[in-house]
Coordinates of C-alpha atoms and ligand atoms in Angstrom, one line a residue:
M1 CA 69.9 117.4 96.1
T2 CA 70.4 114.5 98.5
H3 CA 73.6 113.8 100.3
R4 CA 75.7 110.7 99.9
Q5 CA 75.0 108.4 102.7
D6 CA 78.3 107.2 104.1
P7 CA 81.0 107.6 101.5
W8 CA 83.7 106.0 103.5
R9 CA 81.7 102.9 104.2
A10 CA 80.8 102.7 100.5
L11 CA 84.5 103.0 99.5
L12 CA 85.5 100.2 102.0
A13 CA 82.8 98.0 100.6
A14 CA 83.9 98.5 97.0
A15 CA 87.6 97.9 98.0
S16 CA 86.6 94.6 99.7
G17 CA 84.8 93.5 96.5
D18 CA 81.3 93.8 97.9
Q19 CA 79.7 95.7 95.0
V20 CA 76.2 95.1 96.3
A21 CA 76.9 96.8 99.6
A22 CA 78.7 99.6 97.7
R23 CA 75.8 100.1 95.4
A24 CA 73.4 100.2 98.3
L25 CA 75.5 103.1 99.7
G26 CA 75.4 105.0 96.4
L27 CA 78.6 103.9 94.7
S28 CA 78.7 101.7 91.6
C29 CA 81.0 100.6 88.8
G30 CA 79.9 101.2 85.2
S31 CA 80.5 99.0 82.1
D32 CA 83.5 101.4 81.4
Q33 CA 85.1 100.0 84.6
R34 CA 84.8 103.4 86.3
W35 CA 83.3 103.9 89.7
R36 CA 80.7 106.7 90.1
W37 CA 78.6 108.1 92.9
S38 CA 74.9 108.0 92.3
E39 CA 74.6 111.5 93.9
P40 CA 76.8 114.3 92.6
A41 CA 79.0 116.1 95.1
S42 CA 77.2 118.9 96.9
S43 CA 80.3 120.4 98.5
A44 CA 84.1 120.5 98.1
E45 CA 84.3 118.1 101.0
E46 CA 82.1 115.5 99.2
D47 CA 84.1 116.0 96.1
L48 CA 87.2 114.9 97.9
W49 CA 85.9 111.3 98.1
S50 CA 86.3 111.0 94.4
V51 CA 90.1 110.9 94.8
Y52 CA 89.8 107.3 96.0
L53 CA 87.7 106.0 93.1
P54 CA 90.6 105.1 90.7
F55 CA 92.1 102.8 93.4
L56 CA 88.9 100.6 93.6
P57 CA 88.7 97.2 91.8
C58 CA 85.9 96.8 89.3
A59 CA 84.0 93.5 88.7
G60 CA 86.0 91.4 86.3
S61 CA 89.2 93.4 87.1
Q62 CA 89.7 92.0 90.6
G63 CA 93.5 91.3 90.9
R64 CA 94.3 94.0 88.3
S65 CA 97.4 95.9 89.4
C66 CA 97.0 99.5 90.5
I67 CA 100.0 101.3 91.9
I68 CA 99.7 104.8 93.4
G69 CA 102.6 106.8 94.8
H70 CA 102.3 109.7 97.3
L71 CA 104.6 112.4 98.6
G72 CA 103.8 115.3 100.9
Q73 CA 106.2 118.1 100.1
S74 CA 107.0 121.8 100.9
L75 CA 106.5 124.6 98.4
D76 CA 110.2 124.2 97.6
G77 CA 110.0 120.5 96.9
F78 CA 111.3 118.9 100.1
I79 CA 109.7 116.0 101.9
A80 CA 111.9 116.3 105.1
T81 CA 114.6 118.5 106.5
Q82 CA 118.3 117.6 106.0
T83 CA 118.2 115.7 109.3
G84 CA 115.2 113.7 108.1
D85 CA 112.5 115.5 110.2
S86 CA 109.3 115.0 108.3
R87 CA 106.6 115.1 111.1
F88 CA 104.7 116.7 109.7
V89 CA 105.3 118.4 106.3
T90 CA 101.6 118.2 105.5
G91 CA 98.6 118.9 107.8
P92 CA 96.2 116.6 109.6
D93 CA 93.7 116.3 106.7
N94 CA 96.5 114.8 104.6
I95 CA 97.5 112.4 107.3
I96 CA 93.9 111.1 107.4
H97 CA 94.1 110.8 103.6
L98 CA 97.2 108.6 104.0
H99 CA 95.4 106.3 106.4
R100 CA 92.4 106.1 104.0
M101 CA 94.7 105.2 101.1
R102 CA 96.3 102.5 103.3
A103 CA 92.8 101.1 104.2
L104 CA 91.9 100.8 100.5
A105 CA 95.3 99.2 99.6
D106 CA 96.3 95.6 99.7
A107 CA 99.8 96.7 100.6
V108 CA 101.7 99.9 101.5
L109 CA 105.3 100.1 100.5
V110 CA 108.2 102.3 101.7
G111 CA 111.9 102.5 101.3
A112 CA 114.6 101.6 103.8
G113 CA 115.3 105.3 104.5
T114 CA 111.8 106.0 105.7
V115 CA 111.7 103.0 108.0
A116 CA 115.2 103.7 109.4
I117 CA 114.5 107.3 110.1
D118 CA 110.7 107.5 110.8
D119 CA 110.0 104.1 112.4
P120 CA 106.4 104.3 110.9
R121 CA 103.7 101.8 111.8
L122 CA 101.8 102.2 108.5
T123 CA 98.5 101.1 110.0
T124 CA 95.0 102.6 109.6
R125 CA 94.6 103.7 113.3
L126 CA 93.1 107.0 112.3
V127 CA 90.2 105.6 110.2
P128 CA 87.9 102.6 110.2
G129 CA 89.2 99.9 107.8
P130 CA 91.8 97.1 107.6
S131 CA 95.5 97.8 107.9
P132 CA 97.3 96.6 104.7
V133 CA 100.3 94.3 104.4
R134 CA 103.5 96.4 104.9
V135 CA 106.3 96.2 102.4
V136 CA 109.8 97.5 102.9
L137 CA 112.6 97.8 100.2
D138 CA 115.7 97.0 102.2
P139 CA 118.2 95.4 99.7
E140 CA 121.2 95.7 102.0
A141 CA 119.5 94.7 105.3
R142 CA 120.3 98.0 106.8
V143 CA 117.1 98.7 108.6
P144 CA 117.3 97.9 112.3
T145 CA 115.2 94.9 113.3
D146 CA 113.6 96.7 116.2
R147 CA 111.4 98.9 114.0
Q148 CA 107.7 98.9 114.9
L149 CA 106.5 97.3 111.7
F150 CA 108.7 94.2 112.4
T151 CA 107.6 93.9 116.1
D152 CA 104.1 95.4 116.6
G153 CA 102.1 92.5 115.1
C154 CA 99.5 94.9 113.7
A155 CA 99.8 93.5 110.1
P156 CA 102.1 91.2 108.2
T157 CA 105.3 92.8 106.9
L158 CA 107.2 91.8 103.8
L159 CA 110.9 92.7 103.6
C160 CA 112.3 92.8 100.1
R161 CA 116.0 91.9 100.0
R162 CA 118.5 90.9 97.3
P163 CA 119.2 87.2 97.4
G164 CA 121.6 85.8 100.0
S165 CA 120.7 88.0 103.0
A166 CA 121.8 86.2 106.2
Q167 CA 119.4 88.2 108.4
R168 CA 116.5 86.3 109.9
F169 CA 113.4 87.3 111.9
D170 CA 111.7 85.2 114.6
D171 CA 108.4 87.0 114.2
A172 CA 106.0 84.9 112.0
D173 CA 104.5 88.2 110.7
V174 CA 107.7 89.2 109.0
E175 CA 108.5 87.5 105.7
L176 CA 111.7 87.9 103.7
V177 CA 111.1 88.2 100.0
E178 CA 114.2 87.7 97.8
V179 CA 114.1 89.9 94.7
P180 CA 116.7 90.0 91.9
A181 CA 118.7 93.2 91.3
A182 CA 117.6 95.5 88.5
R183 CA 119.4 94.8 85.2
G184 CA 122.7 96.8 85.2
S185 CA 122.6 97.5 88.9
A186 CA 124.4 95.6 91.6
V187 CA 122.2 96.9 94.4
G188 CA 118.9 98.3 93.2
L189 CA 116.0 95.8 93.3
D190 CA 114.1 95.1 90.1
L191 CA 110.8 96.9 91.0
A192 CA 108.9 95.0 88.4
A193 CA 110.0 91.8 90.2
V194 CA 108.9 93.3 93.5
T195 CA 105.4 94.1 92.2
A196 CA 105.2 90.6 90.6
A197 CA 106.1 89.0 93.9
L198 CA 103.4 91.1 95.6
R199 CA 100.8 90.2 92.9
A200 CA 101.7 86.5 93.4
R201 CA 100.6 87.0 97.0
G202 CA 97.3 88.6 96.0
L203 CA 98.6 92.1 96.7
S204 CA 97.5 94.0 93.6
R205 CA 96.6 97.5 94.9
L206 CA 99.8 99.0 96.1
F207 CA 100.2 102.4 97.8
V208 CA 103.8 103.6 97.6
E209 CA 104.1 106.0 100.5
G210 CA 107.7 107.2 100.2
G211 CA 110.2 108.4 100.6
G212 CA 111.5 110.4 97.7
V213 CA 114.0 107.9 96.4
T214 CA 111.5 105.1 96.3
V215 CA 108.6 107.0 94.7
S216 CA 111.1 108.4 92.1
Q217 CA 112.2 105.0 91.2
F218 CA 108.7 103.7 90.8
L219 CA 107.9 106.7 88.6
Q220 CA 111.1 106.5 86.5
Q221 CA 110.5 102.8 85.9
G222 CA 107.0 103.5 84.6
L223 CA 105.3 101.5 87.3
L224 CA 103.0 104.1 88.8
D225 CA 99.4 104.4 87.6
R226 CA 98.9 107.6 89.6
L227 CA 101.1 110.0 91.5
Q228 CA 99.6 112.0 94.3
I229 CA 101.7 115.0 95.5
T230 CA 100.4 117.0 98.4
V231 CA 101.9 120.5 98.5
A232 CA 102.0 122.2 101.9
P233 CA 102.4 126.0 102.4
L234 CA 105.9 125.6 103.9
I235 CA 109.4 126.5 102.8
I236 CA 112.1 124.3 104.2
G237 CA 115.1 125.7 102.3
A238 CA 117.1 122.5 101.9
G239 CA 116.5 118.9 102.8
R240 CA 115.5 115.5 101.4
R241 CA 114.0 115.9 98.0
G242 CA 110.7 114.7 96.8
L243 CA 111.1 113.5 93.2
T244 CA 114.6 113.1 91.8
L245 CA 114.6 112.2 88.1
P246 CA 116.8 112.4 85.1
A247 CA 117.1 116.0 83.8
T248 CA 114.8 117.2 81.1
E249 CA 116.5 119.8 78.8
R250 CA 113.4 121.2 77.0
L251 CA 110.2 122.0 78.8
A252 CA 108.4 120.5 75.8
D253 CA 109.7 117.1 76.9
A254 CA 108.7 117.5 80.5
L255 CA 105.9 115.4 81.9
R256 CA 102.6 117.3 82.2
P257 CA 100.3 114.7 83.5
A258 CA 96.5 114.9 83.4
H259 CA 95.5 115.8 87.0
Q260 CA 92.8 116.8 89.4
R261 CA 93.4 119.2 92.3
Y262 CA 91.9 118.6 95.7
P263 CA 92.1 121.2 98.6
M264 CA 93.1 119.3 101.7
G265 CA 93.0 121.6 104.8
E266 CA 95.8 124.1 104.3
D267 CA 97.4 121.8 101.6
V268 CA 96.6 121.0 98.0
L269 CA 96.7 117.5 96.6
F270 CA 97.6 117.0 93.0
D271 CA 96.3 113.6 91.8
C272 CA 98.2 112.8 88.5
D273 CA 96.9 110.2 86.1
L274 CA 100.1 108.8 84.6
R275 CA 98.4 106.3 82.3
A276 CA 97.0 109.2 80.3
N277 CA 100.7 110.2 79.4
R278 CA 102.1 106.7 78.9
P279 CA 105.5 107.4 77.3
L280 CA 106.8 109.4 80.2
L281 CA 110.3 108.8 81.7
A282 CA 110.1 105.0 81.3
S283 CA 112.7 104.9 78.6
S284 CA 115.3 107.0 80.4
Ligands
LIG301 N1 106.8 113.8 103.3 C1 106.6 112.6 102.9 O1 105.7 112.3 102.1 C2 107.5 111.5 103.3 C3 107.1 110.1 103.1 C4 108.0 109.2 103.5 C5 109.3 109.5 104.1 N2 109.6 110.8 104.3 C6 110.9 111.2 104.7 O2 111.8 111.0 103.7 C7 113.0 110.5 104.2 C8 113.4 109.2 103.6 O3 113.2 109.3 102.2 P1 114.4 108.9 101.2 O4 114.0 109.4 99.9 O5 115.7 109.4 101.8 O6 114.4 107.3 101.3 P2 113.4 106.2 101.0 O7 112.8 106.3 99.7 O8 112.5 106.0 102.2 O9 114.4 104.9 101.0 C9 115.4 104.9 100.0 C10 116.1 103.6 100.1 O10 115.1 102.5 99.9 C11 115.8 101.5 99.2 N3 115.2 101.4 97.9 C12 114.4 102.3 97.3 N4 114.2 101.9 96.0 C13 114.8 100.8 95.8 C14 115.0 99.9 94.7 N5 114.5 100.1 93.5 N6 115.8 98.9 94.9 C15 116.4 98.7 96.1 N7 116.3 99.5 97.1 C16 115.5 100.5 97.0 C17 117.3 101.9 99.1 O11 117.9 101.4 100.3 P3 119.5 101.3 100.4 O12 120.0 102.6 100.5 O13 119.7 100.4 101.6 O14 120.0 100.6 99.2 C18 117.1 103.4 99.1 O15 118.3 104.1 99.4 C19 112.9 110.5 105.7 O16 113.4 111.6 106.2 C20 111.4 110.4 105.9 O17 111.1 111.1 107.1 C21 108.7 111.8 103.9

């Protein structure tokens, strides 16, 4: 059995729409619009590259929306301690995975809580590949303006606000995007309007990187195509929750998504296909 040549370069070529280069590196998209490797995986490490295939655009489906959420959580379901310490719940292999997901995405999106507490850069500094546009949901303009993604100039940043925000940025790399409130909510932004505003800017492949409130809202509103949860062998006891959703009374009504499991260092990544179980919590 031969080895795949350079899987990461093949994935980057496919993400950039260069199907010829991707095919030359052993990755092609079939008539069923699914990407496949020409060589089967010869090890668990090689198999891990397949987690990125659903995020790639196929010929004729360029611009089709694909939204993937990720949370790295403890065995007891927390993504950070009560004080917000989350560096790092998951191990180094998962951090590399996050940078790869960013490199394949058009945009990476996080909530106000994550930017306020973590001050993340959301770049791809750990892997070869372009840094995506950064998107922050900050309806109330509460995130301090000195945060790195507003000042470092590493990639453009879109700040989603409700209409009428007085705050302004001098930096040309920061764009304010006014988004209407969700129906029946004075504050929560309409996430379908957020994703439509991103699509209008050519940002169709969206990686929702946290925190728990933000990923939960995307899930609850039926906007995620896939949900990746990486579970680390760690027990925090109490803290900031990963998913928080309306209660399910009967286990028969609980969501049991089709999924693949990928070992990732000491952690395990569950890659859930939410389109295979469409009715999910969207109506709640
Ligand atoms: N382990 C991980 O995978 C991971 C990943 C990211 C972050 N974290 C950690 O998680 C913590 C932050 O997570 P979090 O769940 O508390 O907060 P978060 O999801 O980062 O941010 C939540 C806030 O974002 C805004 N937001 C989210 N959805 C919105 C919507 N539909 N419309 C309008 N605004 C919306 C709201 O801001 P307003 O409150 O201003 O309305 C909301 O309170 C931090 O401690 C961070 O370190 C962990």
